[in-house]
CSV table of C-alpha atoms in Angstrom, one decimal:
chain,number,residue,atom,x,y,z
P,5,MET,CA,120.7,114.4,76.1
P,6,THR,CA,124.6,113.2,74.9
P,7,LYS,CA,124.5,109.7,75.9
P,8,LYS,CA,127.2,108.5,78.3
P,9,TYR,CA,130.6,107.1,76.1
P,10,THR,CA,128.8,108.4,72.9
P,11,TYR,CA,131.4,109.5,70.3
P,12,ASP,CA,131.2,112.7,67.0
P,13,TYR,CA,132.4,109.9,64.9
P,14,PRO,CA,130.4,108.5,61.9
P,15,ARG,CA,128.5,104.7,62.5
P,16,PRO,CA,128.0,102.5,60.1
P,17,ALA,CA,125.1,100.4,59.4
P,18,VAL,CA,125.2,96.5,59.5
P,19,THR,CA,123.5,93.7,57.9
P,20,VAL,CA,123.5,90.1,57.8
P,21,ASP,CA,123.4,88.1,54.2
P,22,ILE,CA,122.4,84.8,55.0
P,23,VAL,CA,123.4,82.0,52.2
P,24,VAL,CA,121.6,79.3,52.3
P,25,VAL,CA,123.4,76.1,49.9
P,26,THR,CA,121.6,72.6,49.5
P,27,ARG,CA,124.1,69.3,50.1
P,28,GLY,CA,124.5,67.7,47.4
P,29,PRO,CA,127.2,66.7,44.6
P,30,ARG,CA,125.3,70.0,42.5
P,31,PRO,CA,125.2,72.6,45.2
P,32,ARG,CA,122.3,74.9,44.5
P,33,VAL,CA,122.2,79.0,46.5
P,34,LEU,CA,118.7,80.4,47.9
P,35,LEU,CA,118.0,83.8,46.1
P,36,ILE,CA,115.6,86.3,46.5
P,37,ARG,CA,114.7,89.1,43.4
P,38,ARG,CA,114.6,92.4,45.4
P,39,LYS,CA,111.1,94.7,45.2
P,40,HIS,CA,113.1,97.6,46.3
P,41,GLY,CA,115.8,100.0,45.6
P,42,PRO,CA,119.5,99.7,45.4
P,43,PHE,CA,119.5,97.0,42.5
P,44,ALA,CA,115.4,96.8,42.6
P,45,GLY,CA,115.2,93.4,40.1
P,46,TRP,CA,118.2,91.8,40.9
P,47,TRP,CA,118.7,89.1,42.4
P,48,ALA,CA,120.1,88.8,45.9
P,49,ILE,CA,121.3,86.7,48.6
P,50,PRO,CA,118.6,87.1,51.2
P,51,GLY,CA,119.3,90.1,54.4
P,52,GLY,CA,118.7,92.9,55.8
P,53,PHE,CA,120.1,95.3,58.3
P,54,VAL,CA,120.5,94.3,62.3
P,55,GLU,CA,117.8,95.7,64.7
P,56,MET,CA,119.4,97.9,67.5
P,57,ASP,CA,117.8,95.1,69.9
P,58,GLU,CA,118.8,91.8,68.1
P,59,THR,CA,122.5,89.8,67.8
P,60,LEU,CA,123.4,89.2,64.7
P,61,GLU,CA,122.3,85.3,64.5
P,62,ALA,CA,119.0,86.6,65.8
P,63,ALA,CA,118.5,89.1,63.1
P,64,ALA,CA,120.1,86.1,59.8
P,65,ARG,CA,117.0,84.1,61.4
P,66,ARG,CA,114.4,86.4,61.0
P,67,GLU,CA,115.9,88.1,57.9
P,68,LEU,CA,115.5,84.2,56.4
P,69,LYS,CA,112.1,84.0,57.8
P,70,GLU,CA,110.9,87.1,56.7
P,71,GLU,CA,112.1,87.2,53.2
P,72,THR,CA,112.0,82.9,52.3
P,73,GLY,CA,109.2,82.0,54.5
P,74,LEU,CA,112.4,79.2,55.9
P,75,SER,CA,113.5,78.7,59.4
P,76,VAL,CA,117.2,76.3,59.8
P,77,ASN,CA,118.6,75.0,62.4
P,78,GLY,CA,122.9,75.7,62.0
P,79,LEU,CA,123.7,78.6,61.0
P,80,GLU,CA,127.6,79.2,60.6
P,81,GLN,CA,129.0,82.4,60.7
P,82,LEU,CA,131.0,82.6,57.3
P,83,TYR,CA,132.7,86.3,57.0
P,84,THR,CA,132.5,89.9,57.8
P,85,PHE,CA,132.3,92.3,54.3
P,86,GLY,CA,133.4,95.4,54.8
P,87,ASP,CA,134.4,97.2,52.1
P,88,PRO,CA,133.1,101.2,52.2
P,89,GLY,CA,132.0,101.2,48.7
P,90,ARG,CA,130.4,97.3,48.7
P,91,ASP,CA,126.6,99.4,48.7
P,92,PRO,CA,125.3,102.7,47.7
P,93,ARG,CA,123.0,103.2,50.5
P,94,GLY,CA,126.4,104.3,52.5
P,95,ARG,CA,128.6,102.3,55.2
P,96,ILE,CA,127.6,99.4,55.6
P,97,ILE,CA,129.1,96.5,57.3
P,98,ALA,CA,127.8,92.8,56.2
P,99,VAL,CA,128.1,89.7,58.6
P,100,ALA,CA,127.4,86.3,56.4
P,101,TYR,CA,126.3,83.2,57.5
P,102,LEU,CA,126.2,79.9,55.8
P,103,THR,CA,123.8,77.2,56.2
P,104,GLN,CA,123.0,73.8,53.9
P,105,VAL,CA,119.3,72.6,53.5
P,106,HIS,CA,117.7,69.5,52.0
P,107,GLU,CA,115.8,71.1,49.1
P,108,LYS,CA,113.0,68.7,48.8
P,109,GLN,CA,113.2,69.5,52.7
P,110,VAL,CA,112.5,72.8,52.5
P,111,ARG,CA,109.7,75.0,50.6
P,112,PRO,CA,111.3,78.7,50.2
P,113,GLN,CA,108.7,81.8,49.6
P,114,ALA,CA,109.0,85.5,48.7
P,115,GLY,CA,108.3,87.5,51.4
P,116,ASP,CA,108.8,91.2,52.7
P,117,ASP,CA,110.9,92.7,50.2
P,118,ALA,CA,111.6,90.0,48.1
P,119,GLY,CA,109.7,89.6,45.6
P,120,GLU,CA,110.3,86.0,44.3
P,121,VAL,CA,112.2,83.3,45.2
P,122,GLY,CA,114.3,81.2,43.5
P,123,TRP,CA,117.6,78.0,43.4
P,124,PHE,CA,120.5,78.5,41.3
P,125,SER,CA,124.0,77.1,40.8
P,126,LEU,CA,125.9,77.8,43.6
P,127,GLN,CA,129.2,77.6,40.5
P,128,ARG,CA,127.2,80.3,37.5
P,129,PRO,CA,124.6,82.4,39.5
P,130,PRO,CA,122.9,84.9,37.4
P,131,ALA,CA,124.2,88.8,38.4
P,132,LEU,CA,123.6,89.7,41.5
P,133,ALA,CA,123.0,92.7,43.9
P,134,PHE,CA,126.1,94.1,45.7
P,135,ASP,CA,128.8,92.4,46.4
P,136,HIS,CA,126.8,89.0,46.9
P,137,ARG,CA,129.4,87.5,43.7
P,138,GLU,CA,132.2,87.8,46.6
P,139,ILE,CA,130.2,86.2,49.5
P,140,LEU,CA,129.2,83.2,47.1
P,141,ALA,CA,132.7,83.2,46.1
P,142,ARG,CA,133.5,83.1,49.9
P,143,ALA,CA,130.9,80.3,50.3
P,144,ARG,CA,132.2,78.1,47.8
P,145,ARG,CA,135.8,78.4,49.6
P,146,ARG,CA,134.5,77.4,52.8
P,147,LEU,CA,131.9,74.3,51.2
P,148,ARG,CA,135.3,73.1,49.5
P,149,GLY,CA,137.1,73.4,53.4
P,150,ASN,CA,139.6,76.1,51.7
P,151,HIS,CA,139.3,78.4,55.1
P,152,PRO,CA,138.7,81.5,55.0
């Protein structure tokens, strides 16, 4: 049975990425080491797919909790990344979020499809999966007050 108002166009998937940055003069970013492909073993920004019945922010909070054990108060929508080649799994649009934390007040722990978590220099992160270097560049500009 066809749903009313559906169209025969390909539909992209949607993901959320959550950039968690420490407050202070030398900000650090929380990254996860991916357990599964694509990019198994690579460092990445925590995130994942949006479920059909949840808001973008709810998906961001869920993914952050599942992968790092963290719950945060403030989440700011950073930017939407939609380059058709950004993900080898197919046409996936990512909505990135940004939050700042006090590093000594949070205790991230790897969970779900994160094999490891770690804090890294926001200015000089390791090699990253997907287009996450571009996402971190956008976060650095936002934190410096250079929008967008």
